[in-house]
Amino acid sequence: MATELKNLSVFSTDNLPDISGRRFALVVAEWNTEVTEALFEGAYQTLVQYGARKENIVRGNVPGSFELTLGAQWFAQRDDIDAVIALGCVIQGETKHNDYINHAVAQGLTNVGLKTGKPVIFGVLTPNTQQQALDRAGGIHGNKGDEAAMTAIKMLGLQKQVYSFK
Ligand code: DLZ
């Protein structure tokens, strides 16, 4: 479903896990700062709203979205981090640069999640224009940061369910 048809800040909140003792890392790309700061605010507020303690949320910046992968891995490898949320915005330019970055980050974050066994969330916008990005960073289509945080919470819930199943 296209984001146009779904508000990123509207989601079901049934049966969410208790995340008061969980620790989250937010990795934020510095390119397109206006957008990525809005993504960070959305993710941070959503985590707190649904029970995370502020002292259990750590932030790390990376220069651009391409570096999200390694930043995410460094956090995910820490024993005291339960989930990592990678936040970036890659806007299409005149060349295919954005395609290479997007594919690398999507694949890289997937690999980090599989390698560490922890939720590593793709909170990266890949719009054609800056307006499309702003529309999805607290604008008319909600906030991708909210959605990314909720995805992390739900994956922690699933992880608990899977590993406590007898
Ligand atoms: C180089 C580049 C370009 C052209 N566009 C973006 C972008 O839209 N969003 C983003 O997060 N990063 C961009 N970057 C930077 C790369 O992600 C990376 O930081 C550099 O290629 C490292 O030299």
PDB file of N, CA and C in Angstrom, residues 71-108:
ATOM      1  N   GLY A  71      26.421   2.313  11.761  1.00  0.00           N
ATOM      2  CA  GLY A  71      25.979   2.887  13.043  1.00  0.00           C
ATOM      3  C   GLY A  71      25.009   1.952  13.740  1.00  0.00           C
ATOM      4  N   ALA A  72      24.077   1.401  12.980  1.00  0.00           N
ATOM      5  CA  ALA A  72      23.091   0.477  13.555  1.00  0.00           C
ATOM      6  C   ALA A  72      23.782  -0.773  14.093  1.00  0.00           C
ATOM      7  N   GLN A  73      24.771  -1.264  13.345  1.00  0.00           N
ATOM      8  CA  GLN A  73      25.466  -2.485  13.798  1.00  0.00           C
ATOM      9  C   GLN A  73      26.212  -2.251  15.105  1.00  0.00           C
ATOM     10  N   TRP A  74      26.881  -1.113  15.199  1.00  0.00           N
ATOM     11  CA  TRP A  74      27.612  -0.830  16.437  1.00  0.00           C
ATOM     12  C   TRP A  74      26.677  -0.840  17.641  1.00  0.00           C
ATOM     13  N   PHE A  75      25.504  -0.241  17.481  1.00  0.00           N
ATOM     14  CA  PHE A  75      24.543  -0.241  18.599  1.00  0.00           C
ATOM     15  C   PHE A  75      23.974  -1.646  18.824  1.00  0.00           C
ATOM     16  N   ALA A  76      23.604  -2.306  17.735  1.00  0.00           N
ATOM     17  CA  ALA A  76      22.945  -3.618  17.879  1.00  0.00           C
ATOM     18  C   ALA A  76      23.870  -4.641  18.532  1.00  0.00           C
ATOM     19  N   GLN A  77      25.173  -4.462  18.366  1.00  0.00           N
ATOM     20  CA  GLN A  77      26.121  -5.414  18.961  1.00  0.00           C
ATOM     21  C   GLN A  77      26.267  -5.222  20.471  1.00  0.00           C
ATOM     22  N   ARG A  78      25.776  -4.109  20.971  1.00  0.00           N
ATOM     23  CA  ARG A  78      25.861  -3.885  22.419  1.00  0.00           C
ATOM     24  C   ARG A  78      24.828  -4.745  23.143  1.00  0.00           C
ATOM     25  N   ASP A  79      25.247  -5.393  24.235  1.00  0.00           N
ATOM     26  CA  ASP A  79      24.344  -6.265  24.980  1.00  0.00           C
ATOM     27  C   ASP A  79      23.175  -5.499  25.589  1.00  0.00           C
ATOM     28  N   ASP A  80      23.407  -4.219  25.875  1.00  0.00           N
ATOM     29  CA  ASP A  80      22.364  -3.457  26.583  1.00  0.00           C
ATOM     30  C   ASP A  80      21.414  -2.720  25.634  1.00  0.00           C
ATOM     31  N   ILE A  81      21.463  -3.016  24.362  1.00  0.00           N
ATOM     32  CA  ILE A  81      20.512  -2.430  23.410  1.00  0.00           C
ATOM     33  C   ILE A  81      19.585  -3.533  22.907  1.00  0.00           C
ATOM     34  N   ASP A  82      18.270  -3.273  22.984  1.00  0.00           N
ATOM     35  CA  ASP A  82      17.288  -4.279  22.561  1.00  0.00           C
ATOM     36  C   ASP A  82      16.792  -4.074  21.136  1.00  0.00           C
ATOM     37  N   ALA A  83      16.780  -2.836  20.675  1.00  0.00           N
ATOM     38  CA  ALA A  83      16.281  -2.566  19.324  1.00  0.00           C
ATOM     39  C   ALA A  83      16.928  -1.297  18.787  1.00  0.00           C
ATOM     40  N   VAL A  84      17.123  -1.272  17.487  1.00  0.00           N
ATOM     41  CA  VAL A  84      17.743  -0.120  16.840  1.00  0.00           C
ATOM     42  C   VAL A  84      16.780   0.428  15.783  1.00  0.00           C
ATOM     43  N   ILE A  85      16.657   1.738  15.763  1.00  0.00           N
ATOM     44  CA  ILE A  85      15.800   2.389  14.769  1.00  0.00           C
ATOM     45  C   ILE A  85      16.681   3.322  13.945  1.00  0.00           C
ATOM     46  N   ALA A  86      16.773   3.049  12.657  1.00  0.00           N
ATOM     47  CA  ALA A  86      17.618   3.856  11.765  1.00  0.00           C
ATOM     48  C   ALA A  86      16.734   4.867  11.038  1.00  0.00           C
ATOM     49  N   LEU A  87      17.110   6.133  11.130  1.00  0.00           N
ATOM     50  CA  LEU A  87      16.279   7.214  10.571  1.00  0.00           C
ATOM     51  C   LEU A  87      17.071   8.011   9.547  1.00  0.00           C
ATOM     52  N   GLY A  88      16.554   8.093   8.336  1.00  0.00           N
ATOM     53  CA  GLY A  88      17.237   8.842   7.293  1.00  0.00           C
ATOM     54  C   GLY A  88      16.255   9.289   6.234  1.00  0.00           C
ATOM     55  N   CYS A  89      16.764  10.088   5.311  1.00  0.00           N
ATOM     56  CA  CYS A  89      15.935  10.565   4.213  1.00  0.00           C
ATOM     57  C   CYS A  89      16.817  10.718   2.980  1.00  0.00           C
ATOM     58  N   VAL A  90      16.536   9.918   1.975  1.00  0.00           N
ATOM     59  CA  VAL A  90      17.316   9.969   0.732  1.00  0.00           C
ATOM     60  C   VAL A  90      16.404  10.495  -0.375  1.00  0.00           C
ATOM     61  N   ILE A  91      16.673  11.710  -0.817  1.00  0.00           N
ATOM     62  CA  ILE A  91      15.812  12.339  -1.825  1.00  0.00           C
ATOM     63  C   ILE A  91      16.403  12.104  -3.212  1.00  0.00           C
ATOM     64  N   GLN A  92      15.540  11.732  -4.118  1.00  0.00           N
ATOM     65  CA  GLN A  92      15.994  11.447  -5.484  1.00  0.00           C
ATOM     66  C   GLN A  92      16.644  12.686  -6.097  1.00  0.00           C
ATOM     67  N   GLY A  93      17.802  12.484  -6.740  1.00  0.00           N
ATOM     68  CA  GLY A  93      18.488  13.599  -7.396  1.00  0.00           C
ATOM     69  C   GLY A  93      18.528  13.399  -8.894  1.00  0.00           C
ATOM     70  N   GLU A  94      19.485  14.046  -9.542  1.00  0.00           N
ATOM     71  CA  GLU A  94      19.576  13.945 -11.000  1.00  0.00           C
ATOM     72  C   GLU A  94      20.232  12.636 -11.435  1.00  0.00           C
ATOM     73  N   THR A  95      20.968  12.019 -10.526  1.00  0.00           N
ATOM     74  CA  THR A  95      21.653  10.767 -10.861  1.00  0.00           C
ATOM     75  C   THR A  95      21.015   9.611 -10.097  1.00  0.00           C
ATOM     76  N   LYS A  96      21.587   8.431 -10.263  1.00  0.00           N
ATOM     77  CA  LYS A  96      21.029   7.250  -9.573  1.00  0.00           C
ATOM     78  C   LYS A  96      21.618   7.054  -8.181  1.00  0.00           C
ATOM     79  N   HIS A  97      22.333   8.070  -7.694  1.00  0.00           N
ATOM     80  CA  HIS A  97      23.000   7.955  -6.398  1.00  0.00           C
ATOM     81  C   HIS A  97      22.029   7.440  -5.326  1.00  0.00           C
ATOM     82  N   ASN A  98      20.828   7.985  -5.345  1.00  0.00           N
ATOM     83  CA  ASN A  98      19.852   7.612  -4.309  1.00  0.00           C
ATOM     84  C   ASN A  98      19.514   6.117  -4.359  1.00  0.00           C
ATOM     85  N   ASP A  99      19.446   5.567  -5.571  1.00  0.00           N
ATOM     86  CA  ASP A  99      19.130   4.134  -5.695  1.00  0.00           C
ATOM     87  C   ASP A  99      20.190   3.279  -5.007  1.00  0.00           C
ATOM     88  N   TYR A 100      21.450   3.638  -5.258  1.00  0.00           N
ATOM     89  CA  TYR A 100      22.536   2.864  -4.653  1.00  0.00           C
ATOM     90  C   TYR A 100      22.482   2.969  -3.124  1.00  0.00           C
ATOM     91  N   ILE A 101      22.251   4.178  -2.634  1.00  0.00           N
ATOM     92  CA  ILE A 101      22.188   4.341  -1.180  1.00  0.00           C
ATOM     93  C   ILE A 101      21.004   3.554  -0.616  1.00  0.00           C
ATOM     94  N   ASN A 102      19.846   3.724  -1.221  1.00  0.00           N
ATOM     95  CA  ASN A 102      18.637   3.068  -0.687  1.00  0.00           C
ATOM     96  C   ASN A 102      18.789   1.549  -0.625  1.00  0.00           C
ATOM     97  N   HIS A 103      19.283   0.990  -1.727  1.00  0.00           N
ATOM     98  CA  HIS A 103      19.433  -0.471  -1.739  1.00  0.00           C
ATOM     99  C   HIS A 103      20.461  -0.935  -0.716  1.00  0.00           C
ATOM    100  N   ALA A 104      21.552  -0.202  -0.636  1.00  0.00           N
ATOM    101  CA  ALA A 104      22.601  -0.583   0.317  1.00  0.00           C
ATOM    102  C   ALA A 104      22.083  -0.518   1.756  1.00  0.00           C
ATOM    103  N   VAL A 105      21.343   0.533   2.057  1.00  0.00           N
ATOM    104  CA  VAL A 105      20.860   0.690   3.434  1.00  0.00           C
ATOM    105  C   VAL A 105      19.797  -0.358   3.750  1.00  0.00           C
ATOM    106  N   ALA A 106      18.887  -0.584   2.832  1.00  0.00           N
ATOM    107  CA  ALA A 106      17.838  -1.586   3.085  1.00  0.00           C
ATOM    108  C   ALA A 106      18.473  -2.963   3.307  1.00  0.00           C
ATOM    109  N   GLN A 107      19.397  -3.321   2.433  1.00  0.00           N
ATOM    110  CA  GLN A 107      20.057  -4.625   2.561  1.00  0.00           C
ATOM    111  C   GLN A 107      20.922  -4.670   3.811  1.00  0.00           C
ATOM    112  N   GLY A 108      21.636  -3.589   4.044  1.00  0.00           N
ATOM    113  CA  GLY A 108      22.534  -3.546   5.198  1.00  0.00           C
ATOM    114  C   GLY A 108      21.784  -3.658   6.516  1.00  0.00           C
TER     115      GLY A 108
END
